[in-house]
PDB file of C-alpha atoms in Angstrom:
ATOM      1  CA  MET A   1      98.097 113.669  65.962  1.00  0.00           C
ATOM      2  CA  MET A   2      94.053 113.396  65.715  1.00  0.00           C
ATOM      3  CA  MET A   3      92.040 111.818  68.598  1.00  0.00           C
ATOM      4  CA  GLU A   4      89.072 109.965  67.984  1.00  0.00           C
ATOM      5  CA  ASN A   5      86.138 109.401  70.803  1.00  0.00           C
ATOM      6  CA  HIS A   6      84.825 106.085  70.868  1.00  0.00           C
ATOM      7  CA  GLY A   7      82.712 106.335  74.261  1.00  0.00           C
ATOM      8  CA  GLY A   8      80.675 103.676  74.788  1.00  0.00           C
ATOM      9  CA  THR A   9      82.775 101.202  72.592  1.00  0.00           C
ATOM     10  CA  ALA A  10      84.183  98.905  75.605  1.00  0.00           C
ATOM     11  CA  GLY A  11      82.460  99.006  78.773  1.00  0.00           C
ATOM     12  CA  ALA A  12      79.020  99.254  77.378  1.00  0.00           C
ATOM     13  CA  PRO A  13      78.876  96.285  75.457  1.00  0.00           C
ATOM     14  CA  MET A  14      80.660  94.247  78.054  1.00  0.00           C
ATOM     15  CA  LEU A  15      78.010  95.024  80.397  1.00  0.00           C
ATOM     16  CA  LYS A  16      75.341  94.230  78.007  1.00  0.00           C
ATOM     17  CA  VAL A  17      76.863  90.709  77.832  1.00  0.00           C
ATOM     18  CA  VAL A  18      77.187  90.186  81.700  1.00  0.00           C
ATOM     19  CA  LEU A  19      73.607  91.599  82.196  1.00  0.00           C
ATOM     20  CA  GLY A  20      72.491  89.501  79.406  1.00  0.00           C
ATOM     21  CA  LEU A  21      73.527  86.474  81.205  1.00  0.00           C
ATOM     22  CA  ASN A  22      71.826  87.610  84.308  1.00  0.00           C
ATOM     23  CA  LEU A  23      75.275  87.357  86.125  1.00  0.00           C
ATOM     24  CA  SER A  24      76.712  89.359  89.212  1.00  0.00           C
ATOM     25  CA  ASN A  25      79.632  89.890  91.177  1.00  0.00           C
ATOM     26  CA  VAL A  26      81.419  89.675  88.132  1.00  0.00           C
ATOM     27  CA  LEU A  27      84.837  91.586  87.056  1.00  0.00           C
ATOM     28  CA  VAL A  28      85.578  91.254  83.376  1.00  0.00           C
ATOM     29  CA  VAL A  29      89.184  92.682  82.043  1.00  0.00           C
ATOM     30  CA  VAL A  30      89.717  93.301  78.482  1.00  0.00           C
ATOM     31  CA  THR A  31      92.818  94.456  77.220  1.00  0.00           C
ATOM     32  CA  ARG A  32      92.986  95.724  73.746  1.00  0.00           C
ATOM     33  CA  TYR A  33      96.502  95.878  71.950  1.00  0.00           C
ATOM     34  CA  PHE A  34      95.017  96.901  68.456  1.00  0.00           C
ATOM     35  CA  GLY A  35      92.260  99.078  66.979  1.00  0.00           C
ATOM     36  CA  GLY A  36      90.590 102.275  67.871  1.00  0.00           C
ATOM     37  CA  VAL A  37      90.379 104.525  64.574  1.00  0.00           C
ATOM     38  CA  LEU A  38      91.219 101.389  62.442  1.00  0.00           C
ATOM     39  CA  LEU A  39      88.406  99.015  63.723  1.00  0.00           C
ATOM     40  CA  GLY A  40      85.761 101.649  64.117  1.00  0.00           C
ATOM     41  CA  THR A  41      83.057 101.808  66.565  1.00  0.00           C
ATOM     42  CA  GLY A  42      81.117  98.852  65.512  1.00  0.00           C
ATOM     43  CA  GLY A  43      84.276  96.762  64.895  1.00  0.00           C
ATOM     44  CA  LEU A  44      85.528  98.033  68.910  1.00  0.00           C
ATOM     45  CA  VAL A  45      82.325  96.917  70.137  1.00  0.00           C
ATOM     46  CA  LYS A  46      82.273  93.424  68.423  1.00  0.00           C
ATOM     47  CA  ALA A  47      85.518  93.104  69.658  1.00  0.00           C
ATOM     48  CA  TYR A  48      84.782  93.706  73.214  1.00  0.00           C
ATOM     49  CA  THR A  49      81.642  92.098  73.085  1.00  0.00           C
ATOM     50  CA  GLU A  50      83.062  88.894  71.748  1.00  0.00           C
ATOM     51  CA  ALA A  51      86.280  89.019  74.183  1.00  0.00           C
ATOM     52  CA  THR A  52      83.709  89.258  77.100  1.00  0.00           C
ATOM     53  CA  GLN A  53      81.493  86.355  75.819  1.00  0.00           C
ATOM     54  CA  LYS A  54      84.639  83.740  75.307  1.00  0.00           C
ATOM     55  CA  ALA A  55      85.912  84.736  78.707  1.00  0.00           C
ATOM     56  CA  ILE A  56      82.793  83.976  80.369  1.00  0.00           C
ATOM     57  CA  GLU A  57      82.440  80.755  78.214  1.00  0.00           C
ATOM     58  CA  GLN A  58      85.945  79.683  79.884  1.00  0.00           C
ATOM     59  CA  THR A  59      84.735  80.247  83.537  1.00  0.00           C
ATOM     60  CA  VAL A  60      83.311  78.037  86.022  1.00  0.00           C
ATOM     61  CA  LEU A  61      80.193  79.972  86.933  1.00  0.00           C
ATOM     62  CA  LYS A  62      78.801  79.384  91.020  1.00  0.00           C
ATOM     63  CA  THR A  63      75.306  79.924  91.938  1.00  0.00           C
ATOM     64  CA  GLN A  64      75.466  81.393  95.535  1.00  0.00           C
ATOM     65  CA  THR A  65      72.842  82.571  98.064  1.00  0.00           C
ATOM     66  CA  ARG A  66      73.335  84.518 101.365  1.00  0.00           C
ATOM     67  CA  GLY A  67      73.895  82.192 104.345  1.00  0.00           C
ATOM     68  CA  TYR A  68      75.951  81.277 107.559  1.00  0.00           C
ATOM     69  CA  GLU A  69      78.231  79.440 108.693  1.00  0.00           C
ATOM     70  CA  VAL A  70      77.270  77.621 111.636  1.00  0.00           C
ATOM     71  CA  SER A  71      79.248  75.767 114.709  1.00  0.00           C
ATOM     72  CA  VAL A  72      77.128  73.016 115.857  1.00  0.00           C
ATOM     73  CA  LEU A  73      78.333  71.346 119.341  1.00  0.00           C
ATOM     74  CA  ALA A  74      77.105  67.964 119.855  1.00  0.00           C
ATOM     75  CA  GLU A  75      78.154  64.240 121.660  1.00  0.00           C
ATOM     76  CA  TYR A  76      80.285  62.070 119.636  1.00  0.00           C
ATOM     77  CA  GLY A  77      77.516  59.461 119.431  1.00  0.00           C
ATOM     78  CA  GLU A  78      75.459  62.019 117.455  1.00  0.00           C
ATOM     79  CA  LEU A  79      77.898  62.444 114.749  1.00  0.00           C
ATOM     80  CA  GLU A  80      76.663  60.030 112.292  1.00  0.00           C
ATOM     81  CA  LYS A  81      73.402  60.897 112.644  1.00  0.00           C
ATOM     82  CA  ILE A  82      73.896  64.801 112.283  1.00  0.00           C
ATOM     83  CA  LYS A  83      75.968  64.164 109.002  1.00  0.00           C
ATOM     84  CA  TYR A  84      73.309  62.168 107.709  1.00  0.00           C
ATOM     85  CA  TYR A  85      70.823  64.435 108.550  1.00  0.00           C
ATOM     86  CA  LEU A  86      72.905  67.535 107.359  1.00  0.00           C
ATOM     87  CA  ASN A  87      73.394  65.573 103.832  1.00  0.00           C
ATOM     88  CA  LYS A  88      69.830  64.910 103.182  1.00  0.00           C
ATOM     89  CA  LYS A  89      69.276  68.571 103.678  1.00  0.00           C
ATOM     90  CA  ASN A  90      72.121  69.066 101.121  1.00  0.00           C
ATOM     91  CA  LEU A  91      74.087  71.249 103.665  1.00  0.00           C
ATOM     92  CA  ASN A  92      77.390  71.189 103.390  1.00  0.00           C
ATOM     93  CA  ILE A  93      79.864  70.304 106.610  1.00  0.00           C
ATOM     94  CA  SER A  94      83.293  72.232 105.938  1.00  0.00           C
ATOM     95  CA  LYS A  95      84.989  71.083 109.126  1.00  0.00           C
ATOM     96  CA  ILE A  96      84.721  68.774 111.682  1.00  0.00           C
ATOM     97  CA  ASN A  97      86.409  69.446 115.224  1.00  0.00           C
ATOM     98  CA  TYR A  98      87.223  66.512 117.588  1.00  0.00           C
ATOM     99  CA  LEU A  99      87.370  67.883 121.085  1.00  0.00           C
ATOM    100  CA  ASP A 100      85.651  67.070 124.397  1.00  0.00           C
ATOM    101  CA  ASN A 101      82.664  67.141 122.064  1.00  0.00           C
ATOM    102  CA  ILE A 102      81.919  67.217 118.610  1.00  0.00           C
ATOM    103  CA  GLU A 103      81.732  70.626 116.840  1.00  0.00           C
ATOM    104  CA  ILE A 104      80.616  70.257 113.195  1.00  0.00           C
ATOM    105  CA  ILE A 105      80.984  73.559 111.165  1.00  0.00           C
ATOM    106  CA  VAL A 106      78.394  73.764 108.539  1.00  0.00           C
ATOM    107  CA  GLU A 107      77.032  76.099 106.040  1.00  0.00           C
ATOM    108  CA  ILE A 108      73.375  77.111 105.829  1.00  0.00           C
ATOM    109  CA  PRO A 109      71.153  78.958 103.447  1.00  0.00           C
ATOM    110  CA  GLU A 110      69.590  81.695 105.089  1.00  0.00           C
ATOM    111  CA  GLU A 111      65.959  80.188 104.762  1.00  0.00           C
ATOM    112  CA  GLU A 112      67.405  77.169 106.199  1.00  0.00           C
ATOM    113  CA  LEU A 113      68.748  78.574 109.475  1.00  0.00           C
ATOM    114  CA  GLU A 114      65.505  77.893 111.325  1.00  0.00           C
ATOM    115  CA  ILE A 115      66.146  74.344 111.283  1.00  0.00           C
ATOM    116  CA  PHE A 116      67.979  74.542 114.250  1.00  0.00           C
ATOM    117  CA  THR A 117      65.694  76.587 116.301  1.00  0.00           C
ATOM    118  CA  ASN A 118      63.976  73.133 117.353  1.00  0.00           C
ATOM    119  CA  ILE A 119      66.302  70.740 116.156  1.00  0.00           C
ATOM    120  CA  ASN A 120      66.263  68.592 119.216  1.00  0.00           C
ATOM    121  CA  ASN A 121      62.446  68.260 118.933  1.00  0.00           C
ATOM    122  CA  ASN A 122      61.939  67.701 115.440  1.00  0.00           C
ATOM    123  CA  THR A 123      65.115  64.891 114.700  1.00  0.00           C
ATOM    124  CA  SER A 124      66.481  61.080 116.120  1.00  0.00           C
ATOM    125  CA  PHE A 125      69.573  62.944 117.702  1.00  0.00           C
ATOM    126  CA  LYS A 126      70.534  65.935 120.327  1.00  0.00           C
ATOM    127  CA  ILE A 127      72.814  68.903 119.676  1.00  0.00           C
ATOM    128  CA  ILE A 128      74.256  70.915 122.779  1.00  0.00           C
ATOM    129  CA  LYS A 129      74.245  73.997 121.173  1.00  0.00           C
ATOM    130  CA  TYR A 130      74.584  76.050 117.912  1.00  0.00           C
ATOM    131  CA  ASN A 131      76.234  79.150 117.178  1.00  0.00           C
ATOM    132  CA  ILE A 132      76.189  81.363 114.341  1.00  0.00           C
ATOM    133  CA  LEU A 133      80.037  82.012 113.372  1.00  0.00           C
ATOM    134  CA  LYS A 134      79.506  84.549 110.492  1.00  0.00           C
ATOM    135  CA  GLU A 135      77.452  85.559 107.539  1.00  0.00           C
ATOM    136  CA  LYS A 136      78.610  84.413 104.167  1.00  0.00           C
ATOM    137  CA  PHE A 137      77.739  83.848 100.434  1.00  0.00           C
ATOM    138  CA  ILE A 138      77.716  79.934 100.253  1.00  0.00           C
ATOM    139  CA  ASP A 139      77.652  77.887  96.907  1.00  0.00           C
ATOM    140  CA  ILE A 140      74.125  76.451  95.900  1.00  0.00           C
TER     141      ILE A 140
END
């Protein structure tokens, strides 16, 4: 049985498509059931390129940025003002916990974190405190 070396006919064309679209954090899997010697090098490159393009076209792409999940603690009377403020800043509230006080869990891009430094001096509401819970990638 004769084996042909078709190096560079699968991974390289697939990577070229991904890089050409400026994508990151992507996994593309293509399974080939037929081809090899019969398709030839050009046919394999074309097949893997087209399969990758079609897979990406059918995918919902998300743009993400580095950020934080932050817990904001405030009194109940401040909730609507805080929600309005966060909405105006396009910050995502992922959860609200109704405890002795209100705890608002919000996703904040890295560059926006500074808004909490002087928040009690710059807004019409007051917070008791905020804590960074974790770093995470957040959708923008």
